[in-house]
Coordinates of C-alpha atoms and ligand atoms in Angstrom, one line a residue:
X13 CA 26.1 -41.1 -16.7
X14 CA 23.4 -38.9 -18.2
X15 CA 22.9 -36.8 -15.1
X16 CA 26.1 -34.8 -15.4
X17 CA 25.5 -33.4 -18.9
X18 CA 21.9 -32.7 -18.0
X19 CA 22.9 -30.7 -15.0
X20 CA 25.5 -28.9 -17.0
X21 CA 22.9 -28.0 -19.6
X22 CA 20.5 -26.7 -16.9
X23 CA 23.3 -24.5 -15.5
X24 CA 24.0 -23.0 -18.8
X25 CA 20.3 -22.4 -19.5
X26 CA 19.7 -20.4 -16.4
X27 CA 19.7 -16.7 -17.4
X28 CA 21.8 -14.5 -15.1
X29 CA 18.8 -12.5 -13.9
X30 CA 16.6 -15.5 -13.1
X31 CA 18.2 -16.6 -9.8
X32 CA 16.0 -17.1 -6.8
X33 CA 17.0 -13.8 -5.3
X34 CA 16.1 -11.7 -8.3
X35 CA 12.3 -11.9 -8.5
X36 CA 9.7 -12.8 -6.0
X37 CA 7.5 -15.9 -6.6
X38 CA 4.7 -15.0 -9.0
X39 CA 1.2 -13.9 -7.8
X40 CA -1.6 -13.7 -10.3
X41 CA -3.2 -10.4 -11.4
X42 CA -6.9 -10.1 -11.0
X43 CA -8.8 -8.2 -13.7
X44 CA -11.1 -5.9 -11.5
X45 CA -12.6 -3.9 -14.3
X46 CA -12.3 -3.5 -18.1
X47 CA -8.8 -2.0 -18.1
X48 CA -7.7 -2.4 -14.5
X49 CA -5.7 -5.2 -12.9
X50 CA -4.6 -5.7 -9.2
X51 CA -2.2 -8.2 -7.7
X52 CA -3.5 -8.7 -4.2
X53 CA -0.4 -9.4 -2.2
X54 CA -0.4 -11.6 0.9
X55 CA -1.2 -9.6 4.1
X56 CA 1.4 -9.2 6.8
X57 CA 4.7 -7.4 7.3
X58 CA 7.7 -8.0 5.0
X59 CA 9.4 -11.3 5.8
X60 CA 11.7 -14.0 4.5
X61 CA 8.6 -16.0 3.8
X62 CA 6.8 -13.4 1.6
X63 CA 10.1 -12.2 0.0
X64 CA 9.1 -8.7 0.9
X65 CA 5.9 -8.8 -1.2
X66 CA 2.7 -7.8 0.7
X67 CA 1.0 -4.8 -1.0
X68 CA -1.5 -4.4 -3.9
X69 CA 0.3 -3.3 -7.1
X70 CA -2.2 -2.2 -9.7
X71 CA -2.3 -1.0 -13.3
X72 CA -4.7 0.7 -15.6
X73 CA -4.4 0.3 -19.4
X74 CA -5.1 3.5 -21.2
X75 CA -5.1 4.3 -25.0
X76 CA -1.6 5.7 -24.7
X77 CA 0.1 3.4 -22.3
X78 CA -0.1 1.8 -18.8
X79 CA -0.4 3.6 -15.5
X80 CA 1.0 1.7 -12.5
X81 CA 0.0 2.3 -8.9
X82 CA 2.5 1.2 -6.2
X83 CA 4.7 -1.4 -7.9
X84 CA 5.8 -3.1 -4.7
X85 CA 8.4 -3.3 -2.0
X86 CA 11.7 -4.1 -3.8
X87 CA 13.2 -4.4 -7.2
X88 CA 12.5 -8.2 -6.9
X89 CA 8.8 -7.6 -6.2
X90 CA 8.7 -5.0 -9.0
X91 CA 10.1 -7.4 -11.5
X92 CA 7.4 -9.9 -10.7
X93 CA 4.8 -7.1 -11.2
X94 CA 6.4 -6.3 -14.6
X95 CA 6.2 -9.9 -15.7
X96 CA 2.5 -10.2 -14.7
X97 CA 1.7 -6.8 -16.3
X98 CA 3.2 -8.0 -19.6
X99 CA 0.8 -10.9 -19.6
X100 CA -2.1 -8.4 -19.8
X101 CA -0.8 -5.9 -22.4
X102 CA 1.9 -5.1 -24.9
X103 CA 1.6 -1.3 -24.1
X104 CA 4.5 0.4 -22.3
X105 CA 4.2 1.8 -18.8
X106 CA 4.2 5.6 -19.1
X107 CA 3.3 6.7 -15.6
X108 CA 3.6 5.4 -12.0
X109 CA 1.8 6.8 -9.0
X110 CA 3.2 6.1 -5.6
X111 CA 0.5 6.5 -2.9
X112 CA 2.9 7.3 0.0
X113 CA 6.4 7.2 1.4
X114 CA 6.3 3.7 3.0
X115 CA 8.8 1.6 1.0
X116 CA 6.5 -1.5 0.6
X117 CA 4.6 0.7 -2.0
X118 CA 7.4 2.3 -4.1
X119 CA 10.7 0.5 -3.9
X120 CA 9.5 -1.5 -6.9
X121 CA 9.8 1.7 -9.0
X122 CA 13.3 0.5 -9.9
X123 CA 11.9 -2.5 -11.8
X124 CA 9.6 -0.3 -13.8
X125 CA 12.5 1.9 -14.9
X126 CA 14.5 -1.2 -15.8
X127 CA 11.7 -2.1 -18.3
X128 CA 10.5 1.3 -19.3
X129 CA 13.2 4.0 -18.7
X130 CA 11.0 6.9 -19.7
X131 CA 8.2 6.3 -17.2
X132 CA 7.1 9.3 -15.2
X133 CA 7.0 8.8 -11.5
X134 CA 4.4 10.8 -9.5
X135 CA 3.8 11.3 -5.8
X136 CA 2.8 13.6 -2.9
X137 CA 5.3 16.5 -2.6
X138 CA 6.0 15.5 1.0
X139 CA 6.7 11.9 0.0
X140 CA 9.3 13.1 -2.5
X141 CA 10.8 15.4 0.2
X142 CA 11.0 12.7 2.8
X143 CA 12.4 10.1 0.4
X144 CA 15.1 12.5 -0.6
X145 CA 15.9 13.2 3.1
X146 CA 16.6 9.7 4.3
X147 CA 13.4 7.8 4.1
X148 CA 14.9 6.1 1.0
X149 CA 17.8 4.6 3.0
X150 CA 15.6 3.8 6.0
X151 CA 13.2 1.7 3.9
X152 CA 15.8 0.0 1.9
X153 CA 17.5 -1.1 5.1
X154 CA 14.3 -2.1 6.8
X155 CA 13.2 -4.3 3.8
X156 CA 16.6 -6.0 3.8
X157 CA 16.6 -6.6 7.5
X158 CA 13.0 -8.0 7.5
X159 CA 13.7 -10.3 4.6
X160 CA 17.1 -11.5 5.7
X161 CA 18.8 -9.7 2.8
X162 CA 16.4 -11.0 0.1
X163 CA 15.8 -7.5 -1.2
X164 CA 19.5 -6.5 -1.5
X165 CA 20.1 -4.8 -4.8
X166 CA 17.1 -2.6 -4.4
X167 CA 17.7 1.1 -5.1
X168 CA 15.5 4.0 -4.4
X169 CA 13.9 5.5 -7.6
X170 CA 12.3 8.6 -6.1
X171 CA 9.4 10.2 -8.0
X172 CA 10.1 13.5 -9.6
X173 CA 6.6 14.8 -10.4
X174 CA 4.4 16.2 -7.6
X175 CA 0.7 15.6 -7.4
X176 CA -1.5 18.3 -5.7
X177 CA -4.9 17.8 -4.1
X178 CA -7.6 18.0 -6.7
X179 CA -5.2 17.8 -9.6
X180 CA -6.3 15.7 -12.6
X181 CA -3.9 13.8 -14.8
X182 CA -5.4 13.0 -18.2
X183 CA -3.6 10.0 -19.6
X184 CA -4.7 8.1 -22.7
X185 CA -8.4 9.1 -22.4
X186 CA -8.6 8.4 -18.6
X187 CA -8.7 10.9 -15.8
X188 CA -6.7 10.3 -12.6
X189 CA -8.0 12.7 -9.9
X190 CA -5.8 13.2 -6.8
X191 CA -7.2 13.3 -3.3
X192 CA -4.2 14.1 -1.0
X193 CA -3.8 14.8 2.6
X194 CA -1.0 15.7 5.1
X195 CA -2.4 14.0 8.2
X196 CA -3.6 10.6 7.2
X197 CA -1.9 7.2 7.2
X198 CA 1.7 8.4 6.5
X199 CA 1.1 12.2 6.2
X200 CA 2.2 11.8 2.5
X201 CA -0.8 10.0 1.1
X202 CA -2.5 10.2 -2.2
X203 CA -5.8 8.5 -3.0
X204 CA -6.2 8.2 -6.8
X205 CA -9.7 8.3 -8.3
X206 CA -10.0 6.8 -11.8
X207 CA -13.0 8.9 -12.7
X208 CA -14.4 7.1 -15.8
X209 CA -14.4 3.7 -14.2
X210 CA -15.4 5.0 -10.7
X211 CA -12.4 3.2 -9.1
X212 CA -10.6 4.6 -6.1
X213 CA -7.1 3.5 -5.2
X214 CA -6.9 4.4 -1.5
X215 CA -3.3 3.6 -0.7
X216 CA -3.0 2.8 2.9
X217 CA -5.6 5.3 4.0
X218 CA -8.0 2.4 3.7
X219 CA -7.1 -1.2 4.3
X220 CA -9.3 -4.2 3.9
X221 CA -9.7 -6.4 6.9
X222 CA -6.4 -5.3 8.3
X223 CA -5.6 -3.3 11.5
X224 CA -3.5 -0.3 10.4
X225 CA -0.1 0.7 11.6
X226 CA -0.7 4.3 12.5
X227 CA 2.7 5.3 14.0
X228 CA 3.3 7.8 11.1
X229 CA -0.2 9.2 10.8
X230 CA -3.2 10.5 12.7
X231 CA -6.5 8.9 13.5
X232 CA -8.2 12.3 12.7
X233 CA -6.6 12.3 9.2
X234 CA -7.3 8.6 8.5
X235 CA -11.0 9.0 9.6
X236 CA -11.3 12.1 7.4
X237 CA -9.8 10.2 4.4
X238 CA -12.1 7.2 5.0
X239 CA -15.1 9.6 5.0
X240 CA -13.8 11.2 1.8
X241 CA -13.4 7.7 0.2
X242 CA -17.0 6.8 1.1
X243 CA -18.3 10.2 -0.2
X244 CA -16.8 9.6 -3.6
X245 CA -19.1 6.6 -3.9
X246 CA -16.8 4.6 -6.1
X247 CA -17.9 1.4 -7.8
X248 CA -14.7 -0.3 -6.8
X249 CA -12.2 0.4 -4.0
X250 CA -8.7 -0.9 -4.2
X251 CA -7.0 -0.7 -0.8
X252 CA -3.2 -0.6 0.0
X253 CA -3.5 -4.1 1.5
X254 CA -6.3 -6.7 1.5
X255 CA -9.0 -7.5 -1.0
X256 CA -10.6 -4.9 -3.3
X257 CA -14.3 -4.6 -3.2
X258 CA -17.3 -2.2 -2.9
X259 CA -17.8 0.3 -0.1
X260 CA -18.5 -2.3 2.5
X261 CA -14.9 -2.7 3.7
X262 CA -14.4 1.0 3.7
X263 CA -17.5 1.4 6.0
X264 CA -16.1 -1.3 8.2
X265 CA -12.9 0.6 8.7
X266 CA -14.8 3.7 9.5
X267 CA -16.9 1.8 12.1
X268 CA -13.7 0.3 13.6
X269 CA -12.0 3.7 14.0
X270 CA -15.1 5.5 15.2
X271 CA -15.5 2.9 18.0
X272 CA -11.8 2.8 18.9
X273 CA -11.3 6.6 19.1
X274 CA -14.6 7.4 20.9
X275 CA -13.9 4.6 23.5
X276 CA -10.3 5.9 24.1
X277 CA -11.7 9.4 24.5
X278 CA -14.4 8.3 26.9
X279 CA -12.0 6.4 29.1
X280 CA -9.3 9.0 28.9
X281 CA -11.7 11.5 30.3
X282 CA -12.4 9.0 33.1
X283 CA -8.6 9.0 33.9
X284 CA -8.0 5.4 32.6
X285 CA -4.6 4.3 31.3
X286 CA -3.9 2.4 28.1
X287 CA -3.7 -1.0 29.8
X288 CA -7.1 -0.5 31.4
X289 CA -8.6 0.5 28.1
X290 CA -7.2 -2.3 26.1
X291 CA -9.4 -5.2 27.2
X292 CA -12.6 -3.1 27.2
X293 CA -11.9 -1.9 23.6
X294 CA -10.8 -5.3 22.5
X295 CA -14.2 -6.6 23.6
X296 CA -16.1 -3.9 21.8
X297 CA -14.0 -4.6 18.6
X298 CA -14.1 -8.4 18.9
X299 CA -15.7 -8.7 15.5
X300 CA -12.4 -7.4 14.0
X301 CA -10.1 -9.8 15.9
X302 CA -9.4 -11.9 12.8
X303 CA -8.2 -8.9 10.8
X304 CA -4.6 -9.1 9.7
X305 CA -2.1 -7.4 12.0
X306 CA -4.5 -7.3 15.0
X307 CA -1.8 -8.5 17.3
X308 CA 0.8 -6.2 16.0
X309 CA -1.1 -3.0 15.8
X310 CA -4.3 -3.0 18.0
X311 CA -2.5 -2.3 21.3
X312 CA -0.2 0.3 19.7
X313 CA -3.2 2.1 18.3
X314 CA -4.7 2.7 21.7
X315 CA -1.4 4.3 22.9
X316 CA -1.2 6.4 19.8
X317 CA -4.8 7.5 20.1
X318 CA -4.1 8.7 23.7
X319 CA -1.1 10.7 22.5
X320 CA -3.2 12.2 19.8
X321 CA -5.9 13.3 22.3
X322 CA -3.2 14.8 24.5
X323 CA -2.0 16.9 21.7
X324 CA -5.4 18.4 20.8
Ligands
ZN15 ZN1 1.6 -0.4 3.1

């Protein structure tokens, strides 16, 4: 007899926006330095299981407000990021940097604007251009398809402010210095150096223990960006996916790509084809076999490296 009123009460207590489809399950934020937090998302491609969430949203608390980097893959992921951010500060979000055009990094912008309608969104000029020319719809559909419709309701909030290579954004006593490129992971990539804390947000130009999907980029550009990241000698590196840390994982990525590209080049010059190269290179890179996305991206990388060599 008591169950019915209890259920009725529960039904009335559920706020409209708290349905299971409206925010992804919570992931804790890690405090990585005095003013900086990162939510290290699970590694892998968007899926029903991860509810689309698989990147590393981060935020820096400045004297004037909060700067967010890559608020996630959907409005549902972005809302979870907003909820976790609010546990760390009462300051409003004033700025958002999007590291590149891939939707897992920026479709969460919508949730930031829901909470802080005046936030300024900043990205690479080519990211803005591509998003305005169809990459928005492409990524919204891809996210929906990969999550069985979980991300439906997500809209594209495209950045309006362009960031140039070398440009510095001074926000609330902190300096955000831009290192951009047009030939790296997505050809629309920003790496953001937080100068005072010697932190580098690499976007997907550097991943931690994850084999990169390079179909939209070039090996040449990613290797150059990786070298640049190492040369900055940051205290802390925050990758687009995988755990943050010191330069060790950045150097590991460099060693991985140096081996892969030089081996493809050597065997290409010997007239070998991709299926002949694959087992040889897999053996040389066997230390990396437990990296996330090995099965998805390793073989494809060899084919892409051959294409790149042919275009030189
Ligand atoms: Zn990504």
